[in-house]
Short mmCIF file of C-alpha atoms in Angstrom, two decimals:
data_model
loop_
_atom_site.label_atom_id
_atom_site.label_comp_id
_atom_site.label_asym_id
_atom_site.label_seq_id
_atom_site.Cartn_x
_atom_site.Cartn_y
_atom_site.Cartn_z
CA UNK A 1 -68.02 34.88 -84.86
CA UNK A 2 -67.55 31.67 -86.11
CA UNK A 3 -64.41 29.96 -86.37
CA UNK A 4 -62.30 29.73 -89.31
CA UNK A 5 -63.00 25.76 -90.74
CA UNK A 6 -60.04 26.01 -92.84
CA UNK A 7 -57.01 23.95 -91.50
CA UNK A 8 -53.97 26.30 -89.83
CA UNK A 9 -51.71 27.06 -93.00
CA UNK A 10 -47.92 26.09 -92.09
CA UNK A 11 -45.77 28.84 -91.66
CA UNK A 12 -42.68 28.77 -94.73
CA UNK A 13 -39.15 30.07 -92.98
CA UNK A 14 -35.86 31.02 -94.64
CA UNK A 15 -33.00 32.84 -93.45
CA UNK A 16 -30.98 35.71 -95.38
CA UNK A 17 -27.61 36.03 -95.11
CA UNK A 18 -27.30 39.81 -94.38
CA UNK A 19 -24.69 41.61 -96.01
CA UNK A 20 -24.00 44.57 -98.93
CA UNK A 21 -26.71 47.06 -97.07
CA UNK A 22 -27.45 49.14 -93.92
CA UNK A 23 -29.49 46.73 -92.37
CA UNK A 24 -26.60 44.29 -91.16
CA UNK A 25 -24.85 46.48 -87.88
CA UNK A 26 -21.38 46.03 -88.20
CA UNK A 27 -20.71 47.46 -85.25
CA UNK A 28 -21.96 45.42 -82.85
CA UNK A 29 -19.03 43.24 -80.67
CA UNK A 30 -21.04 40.02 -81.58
CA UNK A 31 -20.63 40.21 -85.25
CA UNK A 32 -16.79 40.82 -84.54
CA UNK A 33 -16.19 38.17 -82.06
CA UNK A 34 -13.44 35.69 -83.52
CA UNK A 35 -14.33 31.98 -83.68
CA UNK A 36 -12.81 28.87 -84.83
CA UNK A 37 -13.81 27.24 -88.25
CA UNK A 38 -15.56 24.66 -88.78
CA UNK A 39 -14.67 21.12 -91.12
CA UNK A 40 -13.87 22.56 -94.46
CA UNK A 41 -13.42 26.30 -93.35
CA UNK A 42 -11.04 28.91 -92.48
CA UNK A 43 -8.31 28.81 -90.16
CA UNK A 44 -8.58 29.01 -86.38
CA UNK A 45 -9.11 32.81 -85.31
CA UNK A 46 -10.94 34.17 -88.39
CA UNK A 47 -13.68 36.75 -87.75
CA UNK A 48 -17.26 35.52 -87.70
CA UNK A 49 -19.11 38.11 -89.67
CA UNK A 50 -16.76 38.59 -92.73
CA UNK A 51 -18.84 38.26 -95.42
CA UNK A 52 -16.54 36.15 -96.92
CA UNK A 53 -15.26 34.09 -94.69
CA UNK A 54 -17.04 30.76 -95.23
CA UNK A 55 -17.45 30.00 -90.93
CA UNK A 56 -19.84 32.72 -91.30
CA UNK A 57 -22.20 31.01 -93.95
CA UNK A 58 -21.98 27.83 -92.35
CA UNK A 59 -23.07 29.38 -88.87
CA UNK A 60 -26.07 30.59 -90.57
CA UNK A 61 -27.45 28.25 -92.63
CA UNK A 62 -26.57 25.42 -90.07
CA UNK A 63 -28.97 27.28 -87.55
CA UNK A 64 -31.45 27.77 -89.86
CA UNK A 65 -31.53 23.76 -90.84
CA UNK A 66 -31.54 23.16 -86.97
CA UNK A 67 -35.00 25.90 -86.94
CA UNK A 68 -35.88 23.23 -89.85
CA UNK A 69 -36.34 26.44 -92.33
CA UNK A 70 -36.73 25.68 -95.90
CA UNK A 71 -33.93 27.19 -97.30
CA UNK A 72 -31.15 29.77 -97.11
CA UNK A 73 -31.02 32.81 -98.66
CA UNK A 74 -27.85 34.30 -100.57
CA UNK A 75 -27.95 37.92 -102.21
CA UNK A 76 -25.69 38.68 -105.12
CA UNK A 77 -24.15 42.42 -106.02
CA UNK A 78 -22.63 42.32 -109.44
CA UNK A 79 -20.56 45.96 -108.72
CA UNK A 80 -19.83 47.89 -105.56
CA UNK A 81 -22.11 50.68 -105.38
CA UNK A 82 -20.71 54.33 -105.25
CA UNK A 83 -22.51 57.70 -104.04
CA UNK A 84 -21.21 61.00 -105.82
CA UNK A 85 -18.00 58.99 -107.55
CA UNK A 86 -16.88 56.95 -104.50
CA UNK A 87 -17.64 53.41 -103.05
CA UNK A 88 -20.14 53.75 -100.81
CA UNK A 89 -19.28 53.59 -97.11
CA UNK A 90 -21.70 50.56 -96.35
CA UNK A 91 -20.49 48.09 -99.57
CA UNK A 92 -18.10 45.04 -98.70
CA UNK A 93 -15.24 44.55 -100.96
CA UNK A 94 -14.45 40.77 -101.38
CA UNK A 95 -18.45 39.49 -101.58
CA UNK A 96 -18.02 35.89 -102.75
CA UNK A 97 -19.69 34.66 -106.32
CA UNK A 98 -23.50 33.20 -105.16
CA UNK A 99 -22.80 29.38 -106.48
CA UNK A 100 -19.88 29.10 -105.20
CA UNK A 101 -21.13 29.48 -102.04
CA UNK A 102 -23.94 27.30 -102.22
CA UNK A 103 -22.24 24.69 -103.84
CA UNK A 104 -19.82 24.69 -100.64
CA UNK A 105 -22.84 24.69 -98.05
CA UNK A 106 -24.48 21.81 -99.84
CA UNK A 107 -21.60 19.49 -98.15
CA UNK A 108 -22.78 20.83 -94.83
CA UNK A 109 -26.22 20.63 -94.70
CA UNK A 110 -28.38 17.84 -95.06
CA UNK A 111 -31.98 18.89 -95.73
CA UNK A 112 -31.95 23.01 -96.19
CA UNK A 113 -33.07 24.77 -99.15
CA UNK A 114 -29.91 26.41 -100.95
CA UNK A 115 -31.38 29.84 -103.12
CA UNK A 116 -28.84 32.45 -104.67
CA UNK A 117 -29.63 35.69 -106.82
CA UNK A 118 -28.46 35.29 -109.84
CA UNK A 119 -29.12 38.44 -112.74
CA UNK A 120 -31.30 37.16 -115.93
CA UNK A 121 -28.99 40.09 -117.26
CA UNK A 122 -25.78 39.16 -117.40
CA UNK A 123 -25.99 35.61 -118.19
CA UNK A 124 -26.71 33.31 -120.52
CA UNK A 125 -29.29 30.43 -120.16
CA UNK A 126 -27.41 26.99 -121.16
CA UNK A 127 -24.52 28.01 -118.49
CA UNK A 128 -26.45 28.93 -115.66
CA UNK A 129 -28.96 26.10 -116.38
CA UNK A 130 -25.92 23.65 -115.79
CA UNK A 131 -24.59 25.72 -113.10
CA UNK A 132 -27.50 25.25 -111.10
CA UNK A 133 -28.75 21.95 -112.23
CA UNK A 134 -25.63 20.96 -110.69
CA UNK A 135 -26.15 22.50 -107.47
CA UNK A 136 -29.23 20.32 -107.63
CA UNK A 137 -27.41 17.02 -108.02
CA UNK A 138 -24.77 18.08 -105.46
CA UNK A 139 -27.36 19.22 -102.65
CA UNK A 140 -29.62 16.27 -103.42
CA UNK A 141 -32.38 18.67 -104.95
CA UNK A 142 -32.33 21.33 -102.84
CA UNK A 143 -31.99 24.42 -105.18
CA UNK A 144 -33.36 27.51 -105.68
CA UNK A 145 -32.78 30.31 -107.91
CA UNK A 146 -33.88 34.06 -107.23
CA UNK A 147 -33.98 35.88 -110.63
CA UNK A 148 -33.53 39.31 -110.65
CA UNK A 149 -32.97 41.44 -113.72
CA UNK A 150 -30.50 44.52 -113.84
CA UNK A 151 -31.13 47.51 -115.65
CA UNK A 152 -28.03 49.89 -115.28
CA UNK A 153 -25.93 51.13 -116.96
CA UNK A 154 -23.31 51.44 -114.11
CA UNK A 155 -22.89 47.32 -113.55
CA UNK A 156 -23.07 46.78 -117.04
CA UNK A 157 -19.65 48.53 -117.11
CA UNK A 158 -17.76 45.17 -115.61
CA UNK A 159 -19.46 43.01 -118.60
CA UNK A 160 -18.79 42.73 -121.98
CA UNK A 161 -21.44 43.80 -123.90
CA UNK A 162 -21.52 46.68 -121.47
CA UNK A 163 -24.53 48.93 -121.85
CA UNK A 164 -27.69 48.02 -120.52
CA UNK A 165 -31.50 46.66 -121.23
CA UNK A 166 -34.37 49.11 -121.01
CA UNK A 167 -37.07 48.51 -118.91
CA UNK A 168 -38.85 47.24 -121.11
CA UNK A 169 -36.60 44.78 -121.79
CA UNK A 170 -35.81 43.54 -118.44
CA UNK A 171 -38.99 40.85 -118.04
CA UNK A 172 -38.95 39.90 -121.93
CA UNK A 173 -35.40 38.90 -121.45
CA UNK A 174 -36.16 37.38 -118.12
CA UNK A 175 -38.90 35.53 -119.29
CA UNK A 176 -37.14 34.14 -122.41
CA UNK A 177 -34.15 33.34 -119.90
CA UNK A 178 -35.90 31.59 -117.54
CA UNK A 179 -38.28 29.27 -120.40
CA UNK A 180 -34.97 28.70 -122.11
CA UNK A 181 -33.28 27.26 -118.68
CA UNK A 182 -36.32 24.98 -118.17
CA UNK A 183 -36.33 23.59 -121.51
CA UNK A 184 -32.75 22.50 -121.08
CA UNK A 185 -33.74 21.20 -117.67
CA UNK A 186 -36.37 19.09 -118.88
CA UNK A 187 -34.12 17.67 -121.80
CA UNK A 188 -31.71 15.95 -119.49
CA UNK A 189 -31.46 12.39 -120.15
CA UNK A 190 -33.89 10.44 -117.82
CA UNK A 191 -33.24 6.82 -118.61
CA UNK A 192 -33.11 7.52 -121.94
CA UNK A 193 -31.21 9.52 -124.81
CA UNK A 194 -30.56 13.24 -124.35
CA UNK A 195 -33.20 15.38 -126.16
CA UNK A 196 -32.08 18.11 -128.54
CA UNK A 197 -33.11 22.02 -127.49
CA UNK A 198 -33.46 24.38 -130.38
CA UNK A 199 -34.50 27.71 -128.93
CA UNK A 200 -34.61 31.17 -130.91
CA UNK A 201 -35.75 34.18 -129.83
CA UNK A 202 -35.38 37.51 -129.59
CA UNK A 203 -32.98 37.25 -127.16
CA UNK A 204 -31.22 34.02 -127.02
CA UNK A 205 -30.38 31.38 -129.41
CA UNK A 206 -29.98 27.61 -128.46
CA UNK A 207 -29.32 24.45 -130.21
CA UNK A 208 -27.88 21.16 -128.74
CA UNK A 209 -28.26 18.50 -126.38
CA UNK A 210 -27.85 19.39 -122.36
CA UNK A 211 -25.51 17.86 -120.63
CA UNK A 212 -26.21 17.33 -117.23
CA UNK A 213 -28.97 14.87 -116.23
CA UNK A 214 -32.44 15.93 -114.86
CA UNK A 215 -31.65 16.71 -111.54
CA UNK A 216 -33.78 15.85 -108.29
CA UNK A 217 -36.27 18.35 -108.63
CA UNK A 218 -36.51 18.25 -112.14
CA UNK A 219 -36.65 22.43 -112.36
CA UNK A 220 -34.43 23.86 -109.55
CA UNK A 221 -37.00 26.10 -107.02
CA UNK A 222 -37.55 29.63 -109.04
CA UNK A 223 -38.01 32.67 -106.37
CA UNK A 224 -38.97 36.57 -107.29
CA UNK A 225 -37.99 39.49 -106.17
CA UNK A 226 -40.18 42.39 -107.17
CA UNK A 227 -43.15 44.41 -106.06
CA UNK A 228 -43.63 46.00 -109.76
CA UNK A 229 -47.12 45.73 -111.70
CA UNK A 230 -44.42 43.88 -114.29
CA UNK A 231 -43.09 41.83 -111.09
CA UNK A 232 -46.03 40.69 -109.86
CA UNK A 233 -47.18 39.19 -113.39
CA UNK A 234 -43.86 37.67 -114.23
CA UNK A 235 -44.25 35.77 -110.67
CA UNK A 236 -47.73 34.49 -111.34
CA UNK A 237 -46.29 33.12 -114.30
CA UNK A 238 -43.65 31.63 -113.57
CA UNK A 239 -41.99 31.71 -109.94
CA UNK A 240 -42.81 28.92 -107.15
CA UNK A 241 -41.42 32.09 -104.48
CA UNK A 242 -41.88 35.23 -104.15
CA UNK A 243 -39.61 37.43 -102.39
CA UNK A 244 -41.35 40.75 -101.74
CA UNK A 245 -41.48 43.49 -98.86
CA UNK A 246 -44.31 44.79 -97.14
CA UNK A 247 -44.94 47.69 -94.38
CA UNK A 248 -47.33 45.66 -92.43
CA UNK A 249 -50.31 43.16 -92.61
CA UNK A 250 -52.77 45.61 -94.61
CA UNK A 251 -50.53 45.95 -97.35
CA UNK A 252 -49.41 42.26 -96.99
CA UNK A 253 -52.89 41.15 -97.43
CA UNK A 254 -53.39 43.33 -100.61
CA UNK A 255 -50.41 42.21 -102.15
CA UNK A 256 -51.43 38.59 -101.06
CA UNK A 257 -54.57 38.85 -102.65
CA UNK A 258 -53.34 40.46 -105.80
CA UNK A 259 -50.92 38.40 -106.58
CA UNK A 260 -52.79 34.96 -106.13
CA UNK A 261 -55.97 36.06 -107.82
CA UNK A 262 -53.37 36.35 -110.99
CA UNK A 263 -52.54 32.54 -110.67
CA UNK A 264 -55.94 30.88 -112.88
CA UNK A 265 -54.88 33.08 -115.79
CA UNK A 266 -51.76 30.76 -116.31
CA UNK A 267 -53.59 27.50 -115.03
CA UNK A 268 -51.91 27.58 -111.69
CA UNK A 269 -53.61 27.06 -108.22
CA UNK A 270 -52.94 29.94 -105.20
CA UNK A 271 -50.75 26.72 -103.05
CA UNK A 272 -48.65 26.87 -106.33
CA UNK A 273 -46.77 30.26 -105.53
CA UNK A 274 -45.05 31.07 -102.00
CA UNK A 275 -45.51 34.74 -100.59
CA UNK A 276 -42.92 35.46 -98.43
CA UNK A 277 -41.83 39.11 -97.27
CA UNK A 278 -38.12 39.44 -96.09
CA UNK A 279 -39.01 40.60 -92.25
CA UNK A 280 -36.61 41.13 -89.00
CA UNK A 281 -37.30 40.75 -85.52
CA UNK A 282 -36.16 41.74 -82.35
CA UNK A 283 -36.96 39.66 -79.26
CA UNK A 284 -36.96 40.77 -75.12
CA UNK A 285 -38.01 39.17 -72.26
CA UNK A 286 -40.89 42.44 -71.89
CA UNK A 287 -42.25 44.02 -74.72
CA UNK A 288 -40.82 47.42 -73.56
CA UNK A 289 -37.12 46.11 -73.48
CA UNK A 290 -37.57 44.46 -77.16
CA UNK A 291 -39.37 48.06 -78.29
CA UNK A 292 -36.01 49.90 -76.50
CA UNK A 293 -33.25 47.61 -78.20
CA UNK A 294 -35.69 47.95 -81.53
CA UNK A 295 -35.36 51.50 -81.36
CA UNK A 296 -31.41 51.54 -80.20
CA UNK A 297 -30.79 48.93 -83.87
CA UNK A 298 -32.34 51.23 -86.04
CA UNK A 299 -30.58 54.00 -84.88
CA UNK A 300 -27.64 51.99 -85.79
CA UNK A 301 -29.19 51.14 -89.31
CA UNK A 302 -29.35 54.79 -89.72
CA UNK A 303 -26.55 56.80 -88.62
CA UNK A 304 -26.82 60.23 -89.20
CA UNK A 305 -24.30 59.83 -92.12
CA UNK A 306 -26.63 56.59 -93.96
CA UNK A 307 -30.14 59.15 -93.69
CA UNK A 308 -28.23 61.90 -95.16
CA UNK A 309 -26.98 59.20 -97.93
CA UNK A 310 -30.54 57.91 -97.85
CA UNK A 311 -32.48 60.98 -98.49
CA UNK A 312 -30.40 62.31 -101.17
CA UNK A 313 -31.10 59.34 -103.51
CA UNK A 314 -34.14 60.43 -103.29
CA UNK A 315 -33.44 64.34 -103.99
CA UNK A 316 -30.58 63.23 -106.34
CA UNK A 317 -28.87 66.29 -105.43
CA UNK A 318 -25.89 67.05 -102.37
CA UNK A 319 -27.53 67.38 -98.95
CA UNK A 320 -24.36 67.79 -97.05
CA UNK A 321 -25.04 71.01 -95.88
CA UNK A 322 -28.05 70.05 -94.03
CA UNK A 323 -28.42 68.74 -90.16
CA UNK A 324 -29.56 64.85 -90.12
CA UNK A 325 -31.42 65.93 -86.49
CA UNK A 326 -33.09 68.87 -88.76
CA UNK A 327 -36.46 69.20 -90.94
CA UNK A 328 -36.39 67.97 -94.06
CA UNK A 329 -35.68 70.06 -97.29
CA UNK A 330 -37.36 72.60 -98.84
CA UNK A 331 -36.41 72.32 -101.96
CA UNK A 332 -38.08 69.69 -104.67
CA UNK A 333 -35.84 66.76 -105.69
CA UNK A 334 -33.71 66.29 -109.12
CA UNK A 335 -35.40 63.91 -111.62
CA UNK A 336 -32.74 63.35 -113.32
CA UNK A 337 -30.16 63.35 -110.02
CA UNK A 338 -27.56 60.80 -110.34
CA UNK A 339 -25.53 60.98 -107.42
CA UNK A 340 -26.08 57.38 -106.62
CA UNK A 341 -25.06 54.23 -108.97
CA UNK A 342 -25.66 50.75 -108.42
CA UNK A 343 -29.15 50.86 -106.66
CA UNK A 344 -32.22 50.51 -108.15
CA UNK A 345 -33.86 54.18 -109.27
CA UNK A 346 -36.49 55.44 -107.45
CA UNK A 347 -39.55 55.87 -110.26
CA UNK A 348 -40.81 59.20 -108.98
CA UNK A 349 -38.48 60.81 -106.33
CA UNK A 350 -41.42 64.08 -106.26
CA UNK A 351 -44.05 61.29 -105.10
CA UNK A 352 -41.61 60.12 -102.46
CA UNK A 353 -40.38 63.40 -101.04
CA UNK A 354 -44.09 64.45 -101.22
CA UNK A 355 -45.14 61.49 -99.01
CA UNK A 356 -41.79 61.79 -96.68
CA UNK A 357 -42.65 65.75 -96.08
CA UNK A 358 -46.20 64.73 -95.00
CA UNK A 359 -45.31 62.69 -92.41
CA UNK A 360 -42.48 64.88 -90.73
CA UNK A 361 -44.67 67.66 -90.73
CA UNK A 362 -47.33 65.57 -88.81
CA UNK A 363 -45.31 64.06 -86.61
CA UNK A 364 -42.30 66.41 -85.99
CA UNK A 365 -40.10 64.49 -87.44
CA UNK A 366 -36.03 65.14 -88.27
CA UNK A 367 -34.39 63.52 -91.54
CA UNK A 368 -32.61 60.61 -89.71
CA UNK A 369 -36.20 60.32 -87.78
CA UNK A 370 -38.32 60.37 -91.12
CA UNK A 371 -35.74 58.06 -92.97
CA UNK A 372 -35.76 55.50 -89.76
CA UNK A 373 -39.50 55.63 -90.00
CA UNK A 374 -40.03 55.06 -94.20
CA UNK A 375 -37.25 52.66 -94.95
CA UNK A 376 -37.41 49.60 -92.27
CA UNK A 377 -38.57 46.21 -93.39
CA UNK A 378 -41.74 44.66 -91.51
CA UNK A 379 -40.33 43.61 -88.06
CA UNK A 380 -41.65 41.65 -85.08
CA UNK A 381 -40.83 43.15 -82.07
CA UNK A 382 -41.70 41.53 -78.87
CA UNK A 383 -41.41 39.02 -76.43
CA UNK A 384 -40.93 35.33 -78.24
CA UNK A 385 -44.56 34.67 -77.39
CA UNK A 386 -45.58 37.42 -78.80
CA UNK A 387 -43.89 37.39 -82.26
CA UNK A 388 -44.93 34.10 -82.66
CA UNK A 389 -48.61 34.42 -82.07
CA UNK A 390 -48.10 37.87 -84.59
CA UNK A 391 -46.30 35.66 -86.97
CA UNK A 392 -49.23 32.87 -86.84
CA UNK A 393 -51.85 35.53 -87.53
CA UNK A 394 -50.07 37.34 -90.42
CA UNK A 395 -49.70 33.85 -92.18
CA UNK A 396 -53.70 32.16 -90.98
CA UNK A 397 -54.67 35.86 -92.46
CA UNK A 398 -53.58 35.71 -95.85
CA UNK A 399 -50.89 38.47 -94.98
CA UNK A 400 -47.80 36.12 -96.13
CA UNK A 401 -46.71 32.05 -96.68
CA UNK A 402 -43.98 32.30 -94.61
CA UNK A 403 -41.29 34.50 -94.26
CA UNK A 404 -37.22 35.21 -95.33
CA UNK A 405 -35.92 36.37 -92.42
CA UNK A 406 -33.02 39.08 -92.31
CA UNK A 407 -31.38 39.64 -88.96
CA UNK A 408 -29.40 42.26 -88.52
CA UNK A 409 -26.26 40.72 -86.97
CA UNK A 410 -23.91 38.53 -89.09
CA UNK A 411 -24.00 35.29 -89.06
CA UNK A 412 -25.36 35.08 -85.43
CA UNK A 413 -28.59 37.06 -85.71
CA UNK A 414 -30.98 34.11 -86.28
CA UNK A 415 -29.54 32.16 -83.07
CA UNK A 416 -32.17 33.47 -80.70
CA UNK A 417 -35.39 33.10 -83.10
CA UNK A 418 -34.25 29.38 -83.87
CA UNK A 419 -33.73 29.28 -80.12
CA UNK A 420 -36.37 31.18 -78.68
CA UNK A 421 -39.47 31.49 -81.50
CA UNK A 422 -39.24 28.54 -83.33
CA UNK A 423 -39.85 26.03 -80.72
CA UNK A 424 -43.19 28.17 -79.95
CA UNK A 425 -44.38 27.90 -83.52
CA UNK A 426 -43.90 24.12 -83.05
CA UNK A 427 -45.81 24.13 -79.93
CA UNK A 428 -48.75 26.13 -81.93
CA UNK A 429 -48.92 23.28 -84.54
CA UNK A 430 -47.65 25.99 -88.07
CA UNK A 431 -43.52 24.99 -88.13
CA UNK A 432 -42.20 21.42 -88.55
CA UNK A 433 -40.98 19.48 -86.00
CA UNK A 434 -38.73 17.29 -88.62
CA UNK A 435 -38.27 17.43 -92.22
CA UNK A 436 -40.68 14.75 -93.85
CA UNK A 437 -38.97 15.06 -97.61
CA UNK A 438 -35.25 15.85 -98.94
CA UNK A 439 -35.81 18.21 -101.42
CA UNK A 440 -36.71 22.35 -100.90
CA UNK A 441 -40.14 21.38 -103.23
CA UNK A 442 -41.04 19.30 -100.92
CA UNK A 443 -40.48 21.52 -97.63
CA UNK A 444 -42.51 24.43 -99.60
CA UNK A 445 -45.15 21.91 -100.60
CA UNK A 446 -44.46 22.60 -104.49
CA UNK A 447 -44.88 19.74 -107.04
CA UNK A 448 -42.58 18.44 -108.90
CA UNK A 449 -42.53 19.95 -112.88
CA UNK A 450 -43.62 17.82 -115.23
CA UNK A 451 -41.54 16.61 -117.81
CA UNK A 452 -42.93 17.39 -121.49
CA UNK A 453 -43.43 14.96 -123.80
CA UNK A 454 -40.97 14.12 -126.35
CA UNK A 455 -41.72 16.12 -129.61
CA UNK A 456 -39.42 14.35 -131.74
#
């Protein structure tokens, strides 16, 4: 077989702050361990791994600038989630507003990428255009926005219009949102006068000059989060990132490939939109000690209480009665179940119990075994050679750009891949060495937006 002539693709990197989910193990003594703050933080003796306490950001997204990643990733949750009419066990009360955040790590990094979720939903354009074309001028061009949209009913309770958008709705909305925002962005003054926006649509209407100048990057970075037919499109359209999740290299590559072949439709080229999965990994010096401590994390993802939680958002009905180490139930789920509020709805619970059945019957699985099996991210598990030769070929195979990567301790998870992986990516040629620009465009290999010209 011949060799591939095209040139090795660079692998993309950013870190997630873990937080509001099962996959961060609070548990663990290292995410406990008390340390002492750094310039501008908390004081002395505040635990690192409270998800508010700012030590812990700045331990995370100072390791990933060290790994030279692109850019740090921030999750937003707009309402503590509850499961049959209390907070669920696993939410965090006290999760600090997204921009706030950022704006506070942008004094303590020099070159990483700052990206927070932000809802299209429950905002309107002209303020969260300034917010963020702030953040650009404060971080010297080194913002990103993830937009997500947010179609319940539930979070729409803590906002004023209360209510909700129909699904429908959410990607017209988003759409309008996000072409509003980069009108205003591209109306900043740029040695010259302000120019006026006057937007109306269906949802939003506009009229005045911006007041913040065009900032670094001239449109702040715009990531995606959605695998959705709807998703997808809205990404080919518009995003420069998209964050998506995928089961394994197969499936990587088809998404890969469905996504970019979308791209000519709205005059873009396939270098002009990042694919990167969120992914974890678990490192050993064998490959049989990082399979064992693999094994020993997920079983601390899923506690026999989290795959009874688990499965019935699926069933949508109580499942208290039943044993976690038992076979799965018998019974068909509840469309219309609403024991959980604040997650996203599963679109056909009878496909997904269908598909969950098959594979406990044919491998004898339990519930907590089944859920451990159908609800993990993609993870590399193996020793740090290994994971990065696995991580080389799932990017020089079209599987993925890069990769967001979620550890599952808080904030000191990504230590030992910064420490132990990254140096071996280097070696192979596909990770940086050194940042070559300043701005997150420039570390994903985006260009810069151009400005339109003036119609008046």
């Amino acid at each position: 077989m011949s060799p591939d002539p095209r040139p090795r693709k660079q692998i993309h990197l950013a870190a997630h702050f873990p937080g509001v989910n099962n996959t961060t193990v609070w548990a663990d003594p290292p995410t406990l361990r008390p340390t002492t703050a750094p310039a501008g933080g908390t004081s002395p003796g505040s635990a690192l791994g409270s998800q508010i306490d700012f030590a812990s950001f700045v331990h995370l997204a100072r390791t990933a600038e060290r790994g030279r990643f692109d850019f740090f990733f921030l999750a937003e949750g707009l309402r503590l989630r509850e499961h049959k009419g209390r907070i669920h066990d696993l939410d965090v009360l006290g999760r600090p507003e997204t921009l706030t955040v950022l704006n506070a790590l942008a004094a303590v990094t020099e070159r990483l990428g700052l990206a927070g979720t932000v809802s299209a939903t429950f905002n309107e354009p002209y303020e969260l255009a300034r917010r963020f074309a702030s953040l650009d001028h404060l971080s010297g061009g080194r913002a990103a926005w993830n937009i997500v949209t947010t179609s319940d009913a539930f979070t729409g309770e803590n906002f004023r219009r209360g209510g909700y958008l129909d699904h429908a709705d959410r990607y017209t909305r988003a759409a309008e949102f996000l072409a509003t925002a980069r009108a205003l962005w591209d109306s900043g003054p740029a040695g010259g006068p302000p120019r006026r926006v006057d937007h109306r649509g269906r949802h939003f209407a506009v009229r005045g000059e911006f007041g913040v100048a065009r900032s670094p990057q001239g449109h702040p970075v715009v990531i995606q989060a959605g695998d959705s037919a709807e998703g997808r499109e809205f990404a080919a359209s518009a995003a420069d990132v998209i964050f998506t999740r995928h089961s394994g290299p197969e499936a990587g590559r088809a998404f890969y490939a469905d996504v970019k072949r979308r791209l000519p439709a709205y005059g873009r080229r396939p270098e002009d939109l990042k694919i990167m999965p969120g992914v974890t990994f678990v490192l050993g010096d064998t490959l049989a000690e990082a399979q064992e401590r693999a094994v020993e994390i997920r079983r601390q993802q899923v506690s026999p209480q989290t795959a009874l939680l688990t499965l019935e958002q699926v069933w949508g009905v109580d499942l208290s009665s039943y044993d976690p180490d038992g076979p799965l139930p018998d019974i068909d789920p509840d469309p219309h179940g609403e024991l959980a509020q604040g997650r996203v709805r599963i679109a056909d619970p009878q496909a997904v119990a269908d598909r969950w059945r098959a594979l406990s019957r044919a491998k004898g699985l339990s519930i907590r075994e089944t859920v451990i099996e159908t609800t993990g991210r993609q993870s590399f598990v193996g020793t740090p050679d290994s994971v990065a030769r696995e991580m080389d070929h799932f990017v020089q195979s079209d599987a993925a750009d890069g990769f967001i990567l979620v550890p599952h301790l808080t904030p000191e998870g990504l230590d030992p891949f910064v420490e132990r992986v990254v140096p071996l990516l280097q070696e192979r040629g596909v990770h940086r060495t050194e940042y070559t620009g300043t701005t997150l465009r420039s570390h994903l290999g985006l260009p810069d937006p151009a400005r339109p010209a003036r119609k008046d």
